Coordinates of C-alpha atoms in Angstrom, one line a residue:
X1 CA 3.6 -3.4 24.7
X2 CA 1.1 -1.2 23.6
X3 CA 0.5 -2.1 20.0
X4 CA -1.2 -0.2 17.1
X5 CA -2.4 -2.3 14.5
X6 CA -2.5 -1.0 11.1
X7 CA -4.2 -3.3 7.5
X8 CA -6.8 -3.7 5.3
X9 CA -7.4 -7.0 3.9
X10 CA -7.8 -10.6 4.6
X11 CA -3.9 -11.2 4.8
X12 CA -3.7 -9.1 7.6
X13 CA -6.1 -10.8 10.0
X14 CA -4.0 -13.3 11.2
X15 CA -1.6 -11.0 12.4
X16 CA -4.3 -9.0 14.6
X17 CA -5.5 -12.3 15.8
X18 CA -2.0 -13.3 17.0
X19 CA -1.3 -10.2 18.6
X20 CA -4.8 -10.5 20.3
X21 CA -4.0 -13.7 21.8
X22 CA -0.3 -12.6 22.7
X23 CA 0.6 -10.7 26.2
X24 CA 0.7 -7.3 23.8
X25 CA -2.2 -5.1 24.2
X26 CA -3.8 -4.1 21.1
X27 CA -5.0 -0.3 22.2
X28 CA -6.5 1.0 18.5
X29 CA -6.6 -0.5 15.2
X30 CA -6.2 1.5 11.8
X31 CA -7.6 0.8 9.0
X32 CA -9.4 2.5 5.3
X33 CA -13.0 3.7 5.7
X34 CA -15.8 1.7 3.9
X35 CA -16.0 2.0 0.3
X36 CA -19.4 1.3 -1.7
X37 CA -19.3 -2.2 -3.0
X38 CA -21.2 -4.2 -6.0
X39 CA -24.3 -3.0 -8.0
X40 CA -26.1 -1.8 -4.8
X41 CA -23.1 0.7 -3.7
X42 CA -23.7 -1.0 -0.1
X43 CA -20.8 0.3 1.9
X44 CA -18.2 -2.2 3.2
X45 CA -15.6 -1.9 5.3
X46 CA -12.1 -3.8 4.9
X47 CA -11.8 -7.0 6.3
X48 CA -9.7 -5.9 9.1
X49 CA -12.2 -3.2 9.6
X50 CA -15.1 -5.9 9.8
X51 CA -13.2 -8.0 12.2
X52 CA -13.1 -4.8 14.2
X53 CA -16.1 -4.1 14.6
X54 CA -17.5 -7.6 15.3
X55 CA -14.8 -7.8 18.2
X56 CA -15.5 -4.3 19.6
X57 CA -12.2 -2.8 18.9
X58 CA -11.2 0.6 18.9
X59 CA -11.1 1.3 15.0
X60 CA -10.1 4.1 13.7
X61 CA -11.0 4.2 10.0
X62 CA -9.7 7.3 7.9
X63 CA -8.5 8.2 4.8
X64 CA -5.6 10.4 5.5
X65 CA -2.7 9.4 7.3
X66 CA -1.3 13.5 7.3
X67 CA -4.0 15.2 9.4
X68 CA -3.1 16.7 12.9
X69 CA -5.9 15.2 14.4
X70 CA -5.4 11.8 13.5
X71 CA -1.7 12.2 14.9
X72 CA -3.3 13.4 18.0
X73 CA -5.4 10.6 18.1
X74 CA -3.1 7.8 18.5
X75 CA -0.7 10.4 20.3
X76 CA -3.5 10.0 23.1
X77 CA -3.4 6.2 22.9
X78 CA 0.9 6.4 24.0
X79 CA 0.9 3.1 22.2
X80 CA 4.8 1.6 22.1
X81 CA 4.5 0.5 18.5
X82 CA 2.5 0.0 15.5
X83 CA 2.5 -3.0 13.6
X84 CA 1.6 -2.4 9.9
X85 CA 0.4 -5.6 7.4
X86 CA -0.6 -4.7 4.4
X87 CA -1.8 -1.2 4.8
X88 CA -0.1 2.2 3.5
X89 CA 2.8 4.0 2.9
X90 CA 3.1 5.8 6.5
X91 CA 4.4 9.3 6.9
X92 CA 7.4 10.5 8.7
X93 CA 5.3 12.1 11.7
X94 CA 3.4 9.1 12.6
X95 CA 6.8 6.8 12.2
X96 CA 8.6 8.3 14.9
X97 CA 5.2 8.4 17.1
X98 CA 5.7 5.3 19.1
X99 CA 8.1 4.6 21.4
X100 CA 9.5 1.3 19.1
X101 CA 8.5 3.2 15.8
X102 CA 6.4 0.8 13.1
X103 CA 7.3 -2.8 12.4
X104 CA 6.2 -4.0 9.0
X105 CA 5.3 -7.9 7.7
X106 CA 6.6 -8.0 4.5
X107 CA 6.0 -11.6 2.4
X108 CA 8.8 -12.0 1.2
X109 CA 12.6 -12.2 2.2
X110 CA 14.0 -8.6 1.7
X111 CA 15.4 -7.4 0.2
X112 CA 14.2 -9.8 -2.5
X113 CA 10.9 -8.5 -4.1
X114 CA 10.4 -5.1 -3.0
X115 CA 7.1 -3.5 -3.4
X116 CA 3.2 -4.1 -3.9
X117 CA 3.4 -7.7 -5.2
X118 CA 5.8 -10.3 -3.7
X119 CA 3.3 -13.0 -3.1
X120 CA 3.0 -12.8 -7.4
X121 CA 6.2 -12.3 -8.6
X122 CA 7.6 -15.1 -6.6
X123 CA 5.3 -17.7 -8.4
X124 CA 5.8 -16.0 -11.4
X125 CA 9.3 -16.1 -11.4
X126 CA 8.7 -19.5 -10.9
X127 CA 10.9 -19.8 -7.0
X128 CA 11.3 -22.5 -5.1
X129 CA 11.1 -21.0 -1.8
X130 CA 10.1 -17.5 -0.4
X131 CA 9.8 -16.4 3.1
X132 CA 8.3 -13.4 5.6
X133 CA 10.3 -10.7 6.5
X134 CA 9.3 -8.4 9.6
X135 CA 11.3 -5.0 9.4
X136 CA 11.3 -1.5 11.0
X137 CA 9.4 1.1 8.8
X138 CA 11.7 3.6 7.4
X139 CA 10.8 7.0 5.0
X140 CA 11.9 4.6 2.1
X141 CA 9.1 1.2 0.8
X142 CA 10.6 -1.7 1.8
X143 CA 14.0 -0.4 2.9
X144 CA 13.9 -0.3 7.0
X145 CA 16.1 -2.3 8.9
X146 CA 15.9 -6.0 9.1
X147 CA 14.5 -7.8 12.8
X148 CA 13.7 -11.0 11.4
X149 CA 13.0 -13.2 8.6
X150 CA 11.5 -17.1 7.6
X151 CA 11.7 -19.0 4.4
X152 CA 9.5 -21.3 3.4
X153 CA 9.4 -23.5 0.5
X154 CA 6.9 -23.0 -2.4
X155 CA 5.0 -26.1 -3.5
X156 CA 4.6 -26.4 -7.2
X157 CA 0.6 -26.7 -6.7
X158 CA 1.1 -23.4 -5.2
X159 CA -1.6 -20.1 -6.0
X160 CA -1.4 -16.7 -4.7
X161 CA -4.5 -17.8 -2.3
X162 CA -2.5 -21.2 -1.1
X163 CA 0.9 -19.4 -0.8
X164 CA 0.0 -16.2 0.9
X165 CA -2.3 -17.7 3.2
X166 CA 0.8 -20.0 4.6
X167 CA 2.8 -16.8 4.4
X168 CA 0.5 -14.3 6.6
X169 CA 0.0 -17.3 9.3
X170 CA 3.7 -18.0 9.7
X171 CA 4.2 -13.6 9.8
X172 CA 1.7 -13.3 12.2
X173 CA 3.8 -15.6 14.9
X174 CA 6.8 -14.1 13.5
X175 CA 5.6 -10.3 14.3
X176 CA 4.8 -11.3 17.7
X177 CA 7.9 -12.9 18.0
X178 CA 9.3 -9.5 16.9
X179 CA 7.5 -7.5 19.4
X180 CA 8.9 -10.0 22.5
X181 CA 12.2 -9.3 21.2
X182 CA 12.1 -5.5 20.8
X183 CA 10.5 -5.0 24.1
X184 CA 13.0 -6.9 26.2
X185 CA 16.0 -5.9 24.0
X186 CA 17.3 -9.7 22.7
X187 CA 16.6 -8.3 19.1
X188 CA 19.6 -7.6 16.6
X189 CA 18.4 -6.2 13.5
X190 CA 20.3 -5.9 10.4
X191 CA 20.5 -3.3 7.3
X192 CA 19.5 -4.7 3.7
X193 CA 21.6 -5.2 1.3
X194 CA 20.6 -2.3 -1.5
X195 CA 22.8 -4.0 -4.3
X196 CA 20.6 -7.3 -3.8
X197 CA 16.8 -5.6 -4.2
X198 CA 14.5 -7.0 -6.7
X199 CA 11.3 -4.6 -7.4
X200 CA 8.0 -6.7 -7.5
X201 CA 6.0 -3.8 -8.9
X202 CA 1.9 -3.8 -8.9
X203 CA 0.0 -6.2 -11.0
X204 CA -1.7 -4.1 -14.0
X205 CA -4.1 -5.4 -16.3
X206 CA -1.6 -5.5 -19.2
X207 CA 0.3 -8.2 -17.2
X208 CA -2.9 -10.4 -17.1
X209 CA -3.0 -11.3 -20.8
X210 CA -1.4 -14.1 -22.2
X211 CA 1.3 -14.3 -24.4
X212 CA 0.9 -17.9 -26.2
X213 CA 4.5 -17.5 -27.7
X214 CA 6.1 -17.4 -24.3
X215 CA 7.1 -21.0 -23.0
X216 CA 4.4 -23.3 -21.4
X217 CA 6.4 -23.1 -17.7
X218 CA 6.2 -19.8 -18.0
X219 CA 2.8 -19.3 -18.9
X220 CA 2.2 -21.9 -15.7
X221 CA 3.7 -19.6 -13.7
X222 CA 2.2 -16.9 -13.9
X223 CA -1.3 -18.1 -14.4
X224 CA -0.4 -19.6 -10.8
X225 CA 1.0 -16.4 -9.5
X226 CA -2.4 -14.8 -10.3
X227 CA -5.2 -17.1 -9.2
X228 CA -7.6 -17.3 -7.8
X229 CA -7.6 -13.1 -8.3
X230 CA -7.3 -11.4 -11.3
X231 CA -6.6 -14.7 -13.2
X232 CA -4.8 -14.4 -16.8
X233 CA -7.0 -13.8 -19.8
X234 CA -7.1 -14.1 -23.3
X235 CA -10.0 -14.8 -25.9
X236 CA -11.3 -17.7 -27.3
X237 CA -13.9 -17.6 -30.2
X238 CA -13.3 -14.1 -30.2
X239 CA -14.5 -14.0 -26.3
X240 CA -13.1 -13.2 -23.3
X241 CA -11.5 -16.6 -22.0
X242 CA -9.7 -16.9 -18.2
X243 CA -7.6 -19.5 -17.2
X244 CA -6.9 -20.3 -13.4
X245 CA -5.1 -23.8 -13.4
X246 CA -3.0 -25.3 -15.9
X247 CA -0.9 -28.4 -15.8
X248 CA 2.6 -28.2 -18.0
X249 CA 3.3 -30.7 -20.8
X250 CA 6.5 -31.9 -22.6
X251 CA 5.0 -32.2 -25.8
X252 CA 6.0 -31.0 -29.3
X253 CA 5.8 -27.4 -30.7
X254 CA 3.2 -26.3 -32.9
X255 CA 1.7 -23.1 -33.5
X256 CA 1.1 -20.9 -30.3
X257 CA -2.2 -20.8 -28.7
X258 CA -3.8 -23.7 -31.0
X259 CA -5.7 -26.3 -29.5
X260 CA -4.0 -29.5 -30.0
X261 CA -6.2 -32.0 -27.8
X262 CA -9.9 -32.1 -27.0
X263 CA -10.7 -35.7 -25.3
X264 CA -13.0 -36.4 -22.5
X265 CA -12.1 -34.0 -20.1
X266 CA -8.5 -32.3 -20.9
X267 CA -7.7 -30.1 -23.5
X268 CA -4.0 -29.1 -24.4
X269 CA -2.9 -25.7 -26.0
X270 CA 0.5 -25.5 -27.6
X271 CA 2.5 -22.5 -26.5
X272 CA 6.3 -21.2 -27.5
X273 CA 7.7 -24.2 -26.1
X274 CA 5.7 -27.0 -24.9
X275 CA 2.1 -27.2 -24.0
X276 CA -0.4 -26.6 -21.6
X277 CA -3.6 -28.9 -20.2
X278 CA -6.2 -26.8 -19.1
X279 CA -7.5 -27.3 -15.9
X280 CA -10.0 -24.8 -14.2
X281 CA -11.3 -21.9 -16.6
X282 CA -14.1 -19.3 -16.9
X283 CA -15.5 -18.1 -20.5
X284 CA -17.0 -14.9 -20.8
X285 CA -20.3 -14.1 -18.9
X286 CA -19.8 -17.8 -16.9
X287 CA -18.6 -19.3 -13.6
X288 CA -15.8 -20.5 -13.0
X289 CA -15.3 -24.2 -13.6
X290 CA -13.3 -27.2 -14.3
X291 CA -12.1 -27.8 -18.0
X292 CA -14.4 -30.9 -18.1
X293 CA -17.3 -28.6 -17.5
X294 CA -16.4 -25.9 -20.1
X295 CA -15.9 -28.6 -22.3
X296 CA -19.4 -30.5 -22.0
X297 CA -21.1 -27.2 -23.4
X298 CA -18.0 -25.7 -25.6
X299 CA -18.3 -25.4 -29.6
X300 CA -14.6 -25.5 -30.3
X301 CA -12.4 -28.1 -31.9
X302 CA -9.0 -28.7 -32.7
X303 CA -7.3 -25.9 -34.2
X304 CA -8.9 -23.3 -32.9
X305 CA -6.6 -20.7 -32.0
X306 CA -6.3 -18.7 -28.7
X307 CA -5.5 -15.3 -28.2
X308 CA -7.0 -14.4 -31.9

């Protein structure tokens, strides 16, 4: 078939490298245009627009997805389908463009955690498995028909970084899978189930604070479900204080957010229920590093309170 590929970052790429090395012909790929980056405003592109470039693709890089002459553009290309990974909300006109329509990698198991952040809520909500879901693009986010799906188990070492980069491999496979299917007509896709969706809304700053009266597992959670990026913050010494890597303990209550253990190279924090051993951290204006690090320099002590 010929493919469109449509994404922006890093989880993406594996899917345009699959389809690549598959018997599809990638004819254009889609993606945003550079933005200015860092202190120098240097331009970038998105990683899929990088990987573009370096493998002289046909890139297309725009901003709107509603102009004429983009729609003539990949009109011009008579591509069969486009394969969207974590890109943009597509409009109606350039849906029913390709002969398949658009086929969407979704990284979760729809209709289970609709929306911007599935990779997070899933560790947040602290699930034992998760999946990919690959699904034809309707008007509606998230709602197209299903073509298929694979679940995978969720290690409890898992990050967003560890998770999602099992997740995009196994989707990339599974698109191309998808695309084999469509184009000899062995696929059977089925509708989602509306009165099973769960909404995994966009990660805002707000949600990256922590809440020391919460319980320790789910404090663990969601410090996993948002590491390595933005991590979840709160202050210590009256800085700002991020922690990327806890450990849960079954220890005894006491006041939320004290320190309850310095030694060597651990130190515990009681929460709502239970307590946390700090692993990796970053205080304000520093790398990031592990606890035994922060420690060796840190002028704290026992009873010192986070989150004041």
């Amino acid at each position: 078939m010929r493919a469109i590929f449509m994404g922006n970052p890093e989880f993406a790429l594996p899917t345009l490298k699959a389809l690549l090395s598959s018997r599809h012909d990638v004819v254009a790929v889609v993606s945003n245009p550079p933005k200015p980056i860092g202190r120098g405003r240097k331009l970038r592109s998105t990683a899929v627009g990088q990987f573009a470039k370096e493998n002289n693709l046909n890139l297309i890089e725009t901003e709107s997805l509603k102009s004429a002459e983009l729609h003539d553009q990949l009109s011009a290309l008579k591509p069969d389908v486009f394969v969207v990974v974590a890109y943009r909300i597509l409009p109606k006109s350039l849906i029913d463009l390709p002969k398949y329509g658009a086929v969407n990698l979704h990284a979760s198991l729809l209709p289970k955690y609709r929306g911007a952040g599935p990779i997070q809520w899933s560790l947040m909500n602290g699930d034992k498995t998760t999946g990919v879901t690959v699904f034809q693009i309707n008007p509606w986010v998230d709602r197209g028909e299903i073509l298929l799906q694979k679940e995978m188990d969720i290690f409890p070492d898992d990050d967003m970084l560890s998770l999602g980069m099992r997740l995009c491999n196994a989707g990339a496979n599974l698109i191309v899978d998808a695309l084999d299917r469509l184009e000899n007509g062995t696929i059977h896709s089925w509708p989602q189930k509306n009165d099973l969706a769960i909404s995994a809304p966009k990660i805002t700053m707000e949600m990256t604070v922590i809440n020391w009266t919460w319980p320790a597992e789910k404090i663990h959670n969601w410090i996993r479900g948002l590491s390595p990026r933005p991590g979840m913050s709160t202050t210590l010494n009256g800085k700002n204080f991020r922690i990327y890597k806890t450990k849960v303990l079954d220890m005894g209550n006491g006041r939320s957010g004290e320190i309850k253990k310095i030694k060597n190279d651990e130190m515990v924090v009681s929460t709502g229920k239970g307590a946390l051993s700090l692993m990796e951290v970053q205080a304000e204006g520093k790398r990031k590093m592990p606890i035994g690090d922060f420690l060796h320099g840190a002028v704290i002590q026992v009873g010192d309170r986070l989150g004041e």
